[in-house]
Coordinates of C-alpha atoms (C1' of nucleotides) in Angstrom, one line a residue:
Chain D
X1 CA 104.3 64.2 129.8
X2 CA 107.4 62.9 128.0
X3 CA 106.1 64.8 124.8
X4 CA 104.8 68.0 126.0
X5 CA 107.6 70.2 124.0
X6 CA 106.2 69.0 120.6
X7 CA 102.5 69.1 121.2
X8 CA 102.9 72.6 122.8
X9 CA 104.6 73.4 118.9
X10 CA 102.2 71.3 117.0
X11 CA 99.7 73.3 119.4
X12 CA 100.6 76.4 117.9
X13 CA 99.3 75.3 114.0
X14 CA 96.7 73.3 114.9
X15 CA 93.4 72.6 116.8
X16 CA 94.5 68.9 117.2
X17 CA 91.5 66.1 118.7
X18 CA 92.0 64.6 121.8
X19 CA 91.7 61.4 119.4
X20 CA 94.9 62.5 117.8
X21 CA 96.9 64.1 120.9
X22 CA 96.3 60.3 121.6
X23 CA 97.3 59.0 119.1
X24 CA 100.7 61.4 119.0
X25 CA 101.3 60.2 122.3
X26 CA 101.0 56.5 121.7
X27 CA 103.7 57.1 119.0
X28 CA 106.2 58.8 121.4
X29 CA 106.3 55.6 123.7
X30 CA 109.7 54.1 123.2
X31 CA 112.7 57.2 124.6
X32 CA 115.8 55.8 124.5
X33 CA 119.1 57.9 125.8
X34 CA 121.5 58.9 123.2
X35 CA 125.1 60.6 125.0
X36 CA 126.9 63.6 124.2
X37 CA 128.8 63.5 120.3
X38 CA 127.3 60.7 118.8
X39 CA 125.5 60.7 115.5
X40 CA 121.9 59.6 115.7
X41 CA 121.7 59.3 111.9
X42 CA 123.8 59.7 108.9
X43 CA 123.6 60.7 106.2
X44 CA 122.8 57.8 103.7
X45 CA 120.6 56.3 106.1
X46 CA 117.1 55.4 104.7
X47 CA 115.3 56.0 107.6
X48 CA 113.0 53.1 109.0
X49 CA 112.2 55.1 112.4
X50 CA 111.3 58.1 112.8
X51 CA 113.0 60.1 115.6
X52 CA 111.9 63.3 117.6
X53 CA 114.1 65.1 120.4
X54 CA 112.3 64.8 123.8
X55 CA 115.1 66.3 125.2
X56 CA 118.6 67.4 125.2
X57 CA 120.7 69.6 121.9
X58 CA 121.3 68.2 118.3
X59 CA 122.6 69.7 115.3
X60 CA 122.2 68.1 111.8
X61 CA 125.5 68.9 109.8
X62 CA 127.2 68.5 106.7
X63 CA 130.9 67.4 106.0
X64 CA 132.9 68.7 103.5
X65 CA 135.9 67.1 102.0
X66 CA 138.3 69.7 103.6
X67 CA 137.2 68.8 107.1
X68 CA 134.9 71.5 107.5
X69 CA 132.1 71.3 108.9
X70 CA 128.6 73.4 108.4
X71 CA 125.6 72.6 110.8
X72 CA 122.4 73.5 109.3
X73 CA 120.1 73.6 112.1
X74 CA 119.7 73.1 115.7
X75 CA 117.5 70.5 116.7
X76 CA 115.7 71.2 120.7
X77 CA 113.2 69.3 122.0
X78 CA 110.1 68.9 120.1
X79 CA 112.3 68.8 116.8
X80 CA 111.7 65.9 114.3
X81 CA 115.4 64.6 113.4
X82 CA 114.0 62.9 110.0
X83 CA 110.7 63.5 108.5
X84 CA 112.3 64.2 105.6
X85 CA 114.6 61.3 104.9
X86 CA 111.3 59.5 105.7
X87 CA 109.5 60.8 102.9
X88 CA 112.2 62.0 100.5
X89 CA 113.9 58.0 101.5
X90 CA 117.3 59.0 102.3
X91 CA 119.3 60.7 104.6
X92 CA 120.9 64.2 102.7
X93 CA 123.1 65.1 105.5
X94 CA 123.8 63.7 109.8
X95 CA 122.4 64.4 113.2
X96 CA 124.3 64.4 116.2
X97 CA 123.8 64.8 119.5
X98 CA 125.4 67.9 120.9
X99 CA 124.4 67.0 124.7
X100 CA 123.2 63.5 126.4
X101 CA 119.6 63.2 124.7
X102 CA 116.3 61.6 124.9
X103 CA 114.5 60.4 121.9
X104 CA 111.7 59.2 120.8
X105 CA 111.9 56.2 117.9
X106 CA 108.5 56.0 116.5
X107 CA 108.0 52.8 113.9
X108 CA 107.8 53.8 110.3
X109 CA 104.8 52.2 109.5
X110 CA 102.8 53.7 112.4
X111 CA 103.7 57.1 110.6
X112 CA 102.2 55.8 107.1
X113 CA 98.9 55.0 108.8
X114 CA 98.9 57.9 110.9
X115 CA 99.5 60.3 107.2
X116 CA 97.0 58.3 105.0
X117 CA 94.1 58.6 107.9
X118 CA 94.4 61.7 109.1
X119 CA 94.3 64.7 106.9
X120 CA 94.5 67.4 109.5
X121 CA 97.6 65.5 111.2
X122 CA 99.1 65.6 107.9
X123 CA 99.2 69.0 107.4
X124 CA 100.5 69.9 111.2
X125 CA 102.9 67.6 110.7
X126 CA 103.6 69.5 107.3
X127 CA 103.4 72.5 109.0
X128 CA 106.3 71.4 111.0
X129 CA 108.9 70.8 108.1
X130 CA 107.8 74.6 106.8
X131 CA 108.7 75.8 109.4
X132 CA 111.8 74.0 109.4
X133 CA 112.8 75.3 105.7
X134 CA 111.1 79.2 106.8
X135 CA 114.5 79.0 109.7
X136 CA 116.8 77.8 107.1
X137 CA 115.8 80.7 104.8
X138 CA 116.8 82.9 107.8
X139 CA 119.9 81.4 107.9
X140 CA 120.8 81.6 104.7
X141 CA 120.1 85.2 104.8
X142 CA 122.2 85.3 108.1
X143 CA 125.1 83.7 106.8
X144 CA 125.2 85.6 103.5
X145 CA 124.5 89.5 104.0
X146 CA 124.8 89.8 107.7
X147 CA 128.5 90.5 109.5
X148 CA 129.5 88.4 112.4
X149 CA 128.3 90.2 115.5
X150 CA 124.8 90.9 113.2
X151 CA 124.9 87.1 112.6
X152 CA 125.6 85.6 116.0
X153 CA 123.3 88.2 117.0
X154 CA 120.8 86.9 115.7
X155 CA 121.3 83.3 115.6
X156 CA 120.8 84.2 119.7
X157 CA 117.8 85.4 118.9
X158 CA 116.1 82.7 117.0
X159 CA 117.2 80.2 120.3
X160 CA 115.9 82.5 122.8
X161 CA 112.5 82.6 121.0
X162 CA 112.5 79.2 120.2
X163 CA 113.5 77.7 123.4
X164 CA 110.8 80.1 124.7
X165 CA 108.0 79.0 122.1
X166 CA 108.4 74.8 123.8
X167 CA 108.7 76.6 127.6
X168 CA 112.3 76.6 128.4
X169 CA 113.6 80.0 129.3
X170 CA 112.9 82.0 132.1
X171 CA 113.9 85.6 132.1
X172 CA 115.3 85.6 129.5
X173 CA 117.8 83.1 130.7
X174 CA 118.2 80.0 129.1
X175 CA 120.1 76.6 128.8
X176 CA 122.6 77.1 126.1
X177 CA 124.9 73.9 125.9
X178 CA 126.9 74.9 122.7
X179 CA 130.7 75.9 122.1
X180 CA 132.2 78.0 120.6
X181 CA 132.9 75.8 118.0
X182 CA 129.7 74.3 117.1
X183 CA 128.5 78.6 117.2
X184 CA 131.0 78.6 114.5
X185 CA 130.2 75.8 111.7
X186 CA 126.6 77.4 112.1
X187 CA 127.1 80.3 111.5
X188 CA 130.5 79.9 108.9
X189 CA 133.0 81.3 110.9
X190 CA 135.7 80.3 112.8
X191 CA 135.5 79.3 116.5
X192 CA 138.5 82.1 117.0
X193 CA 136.1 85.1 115.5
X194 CA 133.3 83.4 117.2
X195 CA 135.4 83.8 120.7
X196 CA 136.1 88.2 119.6
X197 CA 132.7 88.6 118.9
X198 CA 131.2 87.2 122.0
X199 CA 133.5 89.1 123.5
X200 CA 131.7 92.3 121.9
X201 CA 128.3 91.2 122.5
X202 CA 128.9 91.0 126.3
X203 CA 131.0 93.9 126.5
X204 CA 128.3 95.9 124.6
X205 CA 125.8 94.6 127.7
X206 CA 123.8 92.7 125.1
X207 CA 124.5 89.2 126.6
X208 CA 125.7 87.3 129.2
X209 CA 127.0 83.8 128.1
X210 CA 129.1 81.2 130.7
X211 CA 129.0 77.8 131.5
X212 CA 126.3 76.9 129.4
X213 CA 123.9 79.5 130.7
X214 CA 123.1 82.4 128.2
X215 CA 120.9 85.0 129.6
X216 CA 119.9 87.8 127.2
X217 CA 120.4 91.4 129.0
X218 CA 118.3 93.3 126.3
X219 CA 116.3 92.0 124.6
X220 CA 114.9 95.0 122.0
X221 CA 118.6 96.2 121.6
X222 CA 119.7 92.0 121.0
X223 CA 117.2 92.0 118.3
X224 CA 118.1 95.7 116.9
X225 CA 121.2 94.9 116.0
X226 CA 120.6 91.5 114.9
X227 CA 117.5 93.0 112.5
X228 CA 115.4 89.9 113.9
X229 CA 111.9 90.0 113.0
X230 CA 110.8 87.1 115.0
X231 CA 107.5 86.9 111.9
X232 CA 109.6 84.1 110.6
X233 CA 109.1 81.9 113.0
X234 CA 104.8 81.6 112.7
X235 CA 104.7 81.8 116.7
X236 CA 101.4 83.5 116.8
X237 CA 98.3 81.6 116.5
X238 CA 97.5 81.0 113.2
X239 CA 94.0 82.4 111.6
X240 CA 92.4 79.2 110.4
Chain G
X1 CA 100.6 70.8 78.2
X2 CA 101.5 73.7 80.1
X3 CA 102.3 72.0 83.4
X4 CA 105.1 69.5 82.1
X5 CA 107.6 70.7 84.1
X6 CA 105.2 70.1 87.5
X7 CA 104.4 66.9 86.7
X8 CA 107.7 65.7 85.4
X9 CA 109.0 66.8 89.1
X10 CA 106.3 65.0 91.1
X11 CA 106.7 62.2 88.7
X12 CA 110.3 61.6 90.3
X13 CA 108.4 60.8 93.6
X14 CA 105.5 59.4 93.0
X15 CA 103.3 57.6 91.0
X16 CA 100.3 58.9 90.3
X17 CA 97.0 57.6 89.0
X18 CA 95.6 59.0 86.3
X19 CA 93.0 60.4 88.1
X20 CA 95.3 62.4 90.2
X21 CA 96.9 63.8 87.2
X22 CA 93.6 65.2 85.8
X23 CA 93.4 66.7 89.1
X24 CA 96.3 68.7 88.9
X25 CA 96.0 69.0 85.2
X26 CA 92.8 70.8 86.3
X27 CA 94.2 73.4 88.7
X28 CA 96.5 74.9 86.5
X29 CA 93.5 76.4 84.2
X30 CA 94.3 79.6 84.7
X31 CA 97.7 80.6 83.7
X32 CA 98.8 84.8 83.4
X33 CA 101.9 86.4 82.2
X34 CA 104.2 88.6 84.4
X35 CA 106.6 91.1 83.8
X36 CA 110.6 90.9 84.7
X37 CA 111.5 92.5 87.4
X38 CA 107.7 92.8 89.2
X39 CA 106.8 91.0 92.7
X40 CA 104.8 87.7 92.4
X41 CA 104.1 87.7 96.2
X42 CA 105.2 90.4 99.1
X43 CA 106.5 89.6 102.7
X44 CA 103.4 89.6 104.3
X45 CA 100.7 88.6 102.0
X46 CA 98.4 85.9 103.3
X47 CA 97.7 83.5 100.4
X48 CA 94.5 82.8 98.8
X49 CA 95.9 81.8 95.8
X50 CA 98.9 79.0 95.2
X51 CA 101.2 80.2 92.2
X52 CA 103.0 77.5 90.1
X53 CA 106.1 78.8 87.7
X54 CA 105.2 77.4 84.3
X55 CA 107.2 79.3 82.1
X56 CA 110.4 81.5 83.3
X57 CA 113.0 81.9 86.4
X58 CA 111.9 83.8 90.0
X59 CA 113.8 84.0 92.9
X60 CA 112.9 84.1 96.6
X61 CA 114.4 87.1 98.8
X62 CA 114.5 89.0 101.8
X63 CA 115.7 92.7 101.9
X64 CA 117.8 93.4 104.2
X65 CA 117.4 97.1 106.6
X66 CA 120.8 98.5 104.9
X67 CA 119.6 97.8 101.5
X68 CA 121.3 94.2 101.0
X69 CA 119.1 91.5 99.6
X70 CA 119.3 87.8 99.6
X71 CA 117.7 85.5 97.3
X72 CA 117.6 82.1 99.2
X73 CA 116.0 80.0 96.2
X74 CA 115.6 80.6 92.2
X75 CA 112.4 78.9 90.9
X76 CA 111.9 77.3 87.6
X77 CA 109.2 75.3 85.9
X78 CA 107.2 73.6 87.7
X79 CA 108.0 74.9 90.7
X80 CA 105.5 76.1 93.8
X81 CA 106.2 79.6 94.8
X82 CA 103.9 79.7 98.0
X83 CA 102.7 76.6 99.1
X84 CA 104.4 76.9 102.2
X85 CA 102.7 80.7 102.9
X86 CA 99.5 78.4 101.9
X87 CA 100.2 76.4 105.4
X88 CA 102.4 78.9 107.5
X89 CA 99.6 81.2 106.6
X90 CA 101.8 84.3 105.9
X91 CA 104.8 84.8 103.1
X92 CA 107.7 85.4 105.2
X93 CA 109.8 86.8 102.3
X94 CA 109.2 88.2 99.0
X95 CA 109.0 86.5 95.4
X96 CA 110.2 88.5 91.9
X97 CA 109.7 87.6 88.2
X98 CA 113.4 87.5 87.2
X99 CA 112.4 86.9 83.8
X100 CA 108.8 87.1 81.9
X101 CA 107.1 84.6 83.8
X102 CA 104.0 82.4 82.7
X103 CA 102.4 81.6 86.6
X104 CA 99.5 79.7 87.3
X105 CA 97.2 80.4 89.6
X106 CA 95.5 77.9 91.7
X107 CA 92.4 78.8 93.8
X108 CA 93.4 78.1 97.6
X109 CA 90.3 76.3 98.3
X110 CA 91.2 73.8 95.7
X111 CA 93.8 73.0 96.9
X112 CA 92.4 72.4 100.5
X113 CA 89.8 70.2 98.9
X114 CA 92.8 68.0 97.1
X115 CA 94.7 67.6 100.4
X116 CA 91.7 66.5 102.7
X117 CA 90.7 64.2 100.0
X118 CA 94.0 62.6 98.5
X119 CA 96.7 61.4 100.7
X120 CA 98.6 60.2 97.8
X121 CA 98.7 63.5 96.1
X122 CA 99.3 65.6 99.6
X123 CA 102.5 63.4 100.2
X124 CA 103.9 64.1 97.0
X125 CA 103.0 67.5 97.2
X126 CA 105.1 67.5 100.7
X127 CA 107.7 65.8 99.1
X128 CA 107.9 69.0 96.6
X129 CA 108.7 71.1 99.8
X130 CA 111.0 68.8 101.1
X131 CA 113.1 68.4 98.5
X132 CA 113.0 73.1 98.3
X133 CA 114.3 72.5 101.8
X134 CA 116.9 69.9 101.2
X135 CA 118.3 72.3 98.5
X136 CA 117.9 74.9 101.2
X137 CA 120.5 72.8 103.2
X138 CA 122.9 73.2 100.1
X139 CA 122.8 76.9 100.6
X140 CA 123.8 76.9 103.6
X141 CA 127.2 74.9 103.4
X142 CA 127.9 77.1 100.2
X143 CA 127.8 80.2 101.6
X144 CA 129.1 79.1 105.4
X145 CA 131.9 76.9 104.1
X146 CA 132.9 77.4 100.4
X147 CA 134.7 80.2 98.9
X148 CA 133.6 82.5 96.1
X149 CA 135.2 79.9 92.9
X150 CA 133.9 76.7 94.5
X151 CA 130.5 78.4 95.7
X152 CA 129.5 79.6 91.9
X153 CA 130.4 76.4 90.5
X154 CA 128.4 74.5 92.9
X155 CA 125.2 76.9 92.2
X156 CA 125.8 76.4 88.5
X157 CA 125.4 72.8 89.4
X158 CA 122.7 72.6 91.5
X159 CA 121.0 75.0 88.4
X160 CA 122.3 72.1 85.6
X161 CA 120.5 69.5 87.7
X162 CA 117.9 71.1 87.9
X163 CA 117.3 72.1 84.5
X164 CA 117.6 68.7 83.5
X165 CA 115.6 67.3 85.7
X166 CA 112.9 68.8 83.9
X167 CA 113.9 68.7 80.4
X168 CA 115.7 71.8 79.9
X169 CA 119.2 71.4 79.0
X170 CA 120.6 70.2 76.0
X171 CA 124.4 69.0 75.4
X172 CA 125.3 70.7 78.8
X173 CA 123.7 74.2 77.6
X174 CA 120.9 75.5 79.2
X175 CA 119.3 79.0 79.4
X176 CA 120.6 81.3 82.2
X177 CA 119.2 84.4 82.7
X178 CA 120.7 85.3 85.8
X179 CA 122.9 88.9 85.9
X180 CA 125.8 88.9 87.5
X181 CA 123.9 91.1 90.5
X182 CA 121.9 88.2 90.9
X183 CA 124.1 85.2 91.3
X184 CA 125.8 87.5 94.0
X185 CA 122.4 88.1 95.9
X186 CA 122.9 84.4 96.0
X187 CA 125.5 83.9 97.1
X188 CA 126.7 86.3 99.6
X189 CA 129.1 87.8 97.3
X190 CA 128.8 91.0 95.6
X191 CA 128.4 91.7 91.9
X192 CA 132.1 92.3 91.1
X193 CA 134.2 89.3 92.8
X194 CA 131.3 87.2 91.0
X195 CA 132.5 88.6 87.8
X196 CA 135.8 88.1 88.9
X197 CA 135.2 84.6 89.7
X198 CA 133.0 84.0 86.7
X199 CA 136.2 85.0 84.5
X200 CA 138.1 82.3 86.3
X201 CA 135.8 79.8 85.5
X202 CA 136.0 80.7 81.8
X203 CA 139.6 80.7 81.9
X204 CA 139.7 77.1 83.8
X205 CA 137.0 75.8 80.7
X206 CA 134.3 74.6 83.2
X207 CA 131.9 77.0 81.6
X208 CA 131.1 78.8 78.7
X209 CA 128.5 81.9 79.9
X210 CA 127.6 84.9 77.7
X211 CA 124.2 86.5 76.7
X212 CA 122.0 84.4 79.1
X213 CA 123.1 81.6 77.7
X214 CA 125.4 79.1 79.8
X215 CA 127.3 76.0 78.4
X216 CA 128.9 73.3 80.8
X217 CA 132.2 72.7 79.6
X218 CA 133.3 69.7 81.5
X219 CA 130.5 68.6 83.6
X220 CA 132.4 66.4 86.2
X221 CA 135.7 68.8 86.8
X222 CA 132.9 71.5 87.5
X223 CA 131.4 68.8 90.1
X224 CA 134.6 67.9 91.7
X225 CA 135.8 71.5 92.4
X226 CA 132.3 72.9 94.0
X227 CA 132.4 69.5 95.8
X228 CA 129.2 69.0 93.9
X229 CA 127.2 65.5 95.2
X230 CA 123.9 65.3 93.4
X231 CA 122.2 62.8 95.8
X232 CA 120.4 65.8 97.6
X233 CA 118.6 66.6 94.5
X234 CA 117.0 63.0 95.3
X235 CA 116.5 63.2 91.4
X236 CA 116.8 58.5 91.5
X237 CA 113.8 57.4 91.5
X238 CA 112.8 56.8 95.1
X239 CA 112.5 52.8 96.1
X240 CA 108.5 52.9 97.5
Chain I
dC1 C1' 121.7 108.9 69.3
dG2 C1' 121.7 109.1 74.1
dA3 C1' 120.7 106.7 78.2
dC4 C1' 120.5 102.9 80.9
dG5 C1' 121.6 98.3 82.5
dC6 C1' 125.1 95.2 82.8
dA7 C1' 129.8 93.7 82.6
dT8 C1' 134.6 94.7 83.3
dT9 C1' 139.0 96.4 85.4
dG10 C1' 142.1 98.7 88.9
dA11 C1' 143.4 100.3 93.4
dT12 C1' 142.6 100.2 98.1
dT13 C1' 140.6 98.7 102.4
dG14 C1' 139.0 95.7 105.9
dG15 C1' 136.7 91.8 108.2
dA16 C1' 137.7 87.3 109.1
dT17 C1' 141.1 83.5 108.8
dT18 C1' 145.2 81.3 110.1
dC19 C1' 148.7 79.9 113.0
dA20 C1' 150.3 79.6 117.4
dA21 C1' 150.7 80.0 122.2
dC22 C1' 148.6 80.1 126.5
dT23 C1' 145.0 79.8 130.4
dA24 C1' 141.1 77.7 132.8
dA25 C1' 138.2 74.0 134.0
dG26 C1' 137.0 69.3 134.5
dG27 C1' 137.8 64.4 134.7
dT28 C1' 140.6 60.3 135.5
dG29 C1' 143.6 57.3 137.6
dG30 C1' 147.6 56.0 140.3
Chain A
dC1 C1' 144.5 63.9 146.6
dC2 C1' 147.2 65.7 143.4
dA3 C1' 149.6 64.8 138.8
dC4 C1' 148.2 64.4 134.3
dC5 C1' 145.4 64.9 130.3
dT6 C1' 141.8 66.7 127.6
dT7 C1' 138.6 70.0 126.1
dA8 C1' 137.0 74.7 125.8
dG9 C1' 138.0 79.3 125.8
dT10 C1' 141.2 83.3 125.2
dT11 C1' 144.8 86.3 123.1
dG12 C1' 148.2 88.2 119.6
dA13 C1' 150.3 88.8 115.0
dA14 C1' 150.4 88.1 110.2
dT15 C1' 147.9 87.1 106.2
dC16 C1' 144.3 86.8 102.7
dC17 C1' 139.9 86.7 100.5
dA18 C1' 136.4 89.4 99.4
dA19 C1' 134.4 94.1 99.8
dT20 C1' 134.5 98.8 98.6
dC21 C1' 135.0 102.7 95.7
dA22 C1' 135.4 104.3 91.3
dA23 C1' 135.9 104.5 86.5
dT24 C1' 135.3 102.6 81.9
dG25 C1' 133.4 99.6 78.1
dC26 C1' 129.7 98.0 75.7
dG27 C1' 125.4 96.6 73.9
dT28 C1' 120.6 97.6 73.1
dC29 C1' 116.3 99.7 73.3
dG30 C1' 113.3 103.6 73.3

DNA sequence: CGACGCATTGATTGGATTCAACTAAGGTGG
DNA sequence: CCACCTTAGTTGAATCCAATCAATGCGTCG
């Protein structure tokens, strides 16, 4: 199933109808491939499809005058690129592709039906962009209190769980297609301190991290250090 | 009317009947006083009832093991404070009365009746949360890519818009009661470079701020050094 | 009036940036 | 198949922005 990633997620907030894991699927019919460093949207754009990662690594982003750069999220498969821009009617910021991906284009108007009929696909789809905004919170506290090897720390942290909540790591070993760079406009450092403090966290036996690959050595202590409470992130099955 | 500010807000979005806005008229019946200083909502709580900032400034937080704190949002009229633990189904961080607060309280199970019921309303209501998350965004590139005098002047900004947007600033002056403790829990700075920082923006004449009480000097030269685009306030009325 | 919260100022320290050079890996084309 | 080029990662030295520590001013409220 082309899909699976973002009904497993949707899976976790709601007790969906076959009728409307049908009618999900139907939307996610036409995948198109997008390659490595090009912008799916930007910002601006008043969105007239909808997209959602099927697979492959985005980022959405904001440019500053300067040149710098500061990505607000990472987008994994599963991930809605625009829900928002759909309903708030423009684009605040861009979306690129960090790695070759797959994505779905769903048709704007399906959406509107889908919304207006179905109450309880509404909200999980609701549920969705709260989720979004609960990991931006975290990142705002990340970037603001926490010092680098807290903050990279835990940026690692939220990946591993998250790339474990849609399936995709293995003990504790996981794709991890990001450099150094892109570690750094996430988190607002530099792609030089970034380098040091990687440096730390694998000589401290925390993490290994090469070619793309990062497998996390320990867990409890990765967390520890990173003060990540993992709450944040709603994974348990919510009391309805 | 007591909800104003709410109303004025959604009103940006959408329009709504005037059956809907009996509706929401109606849920803010009951309206209570808090105290500076207390909690409105703990990390933890699982809400069975939405508050709605009628009168007054909170801010959202998250303590920090060492002690720090973080606000990630300030709230003013007409602004939700839990809607988001309403659908999550547990507050991930912590709300505080910054000021004497007039809050109403909205019985959850009204609200689930409104959402099942009224599309309309539930989209507009999502639109609310998107545009806390958009803002949300902002943060982030402050505090990742700005230093201390451009990141204060864009807060004071975002806080101008925002003010106006519902009817609260006059001649560039609004009310500020924000210590200086505050707008560095904010910001990722601490309470002395923001006074630092605060004094150069006096000297500059961007802003006038003294006794809660803060005066825009010269709106756009404020703008153009925080780098300050409005556009993801999505205050234009959106083209439906 | 005394105490407390908040704002202000000075001196010092330190984490992260900047600038610059260099290595390693991968892809491309002659 | 290797010379060439590009991109990503690594290292060192100097600099700087903001943090830290500490003391003082000041208004207001019980």
């Amino acid at each position: 199933m082309s899909n699976g990633a973002f009904l497993r997620k949707l899976g976790v907030f709601a007790d969906l109808s076959d009728a409307e894991i049908a009618l999900l699927d139907e939307l996610t019919g036409d995948v198109r491939m997008t390659g490595a460093k090009r912008d799916i949207i930007r910002e601006g754009d008043r969105p007239e499809q909808l997209h959602l990662i099927v697979s492959g690594w985005a980022a959405r982003y904001k440019s500053l005058p300067g040149g710098a750069r500061q990505i607000t999220a990472f987008l994994i498969p599963g991930d809605f690129c625009d829900l928002h821009g759909k309903i708030l009617g423009r684009m605040d910021h861009s979306i690129v592709a960090l790695t070759p991906c797959k994505i779905a284009w769903i048709p704007s108007d399906r959406f509107d039906q889908l919304t207006s009929g179905h109450p309880e696909l509404t909200r999980a789809l609701w549920w969705g962009t709260l989720l979004d905004e609960s990991i931006l919170r975290s990142w705002v506290v990340n970037i603001g209190r926490r010092d680098a090897y807290e903050r990279i720390a835990h940026l690692l942290c939220e990946l591993h769980a998250r790339m474990k909540m849609i399936g995709l790591v293995e003990n504790d070993r996981l794709d991890l297609p990001l450099t150094q760079e892109e570690l750094a406009d996430a988190t607002g450092l530099t792609a030089v301190h970034v380098n040091r403090t990687l440096q730390r966290l694998r000589a401290d036996d925390l993490i290994q991290l090469s070619s793309r690959m990062l497998t996390v050595e320990d867990v409890n202590e990765l967390r520890k250090v990173a003060g990540f409470d993992p709450s944040y992130l709603h994974i348990e099955r919510r009391v309805r």
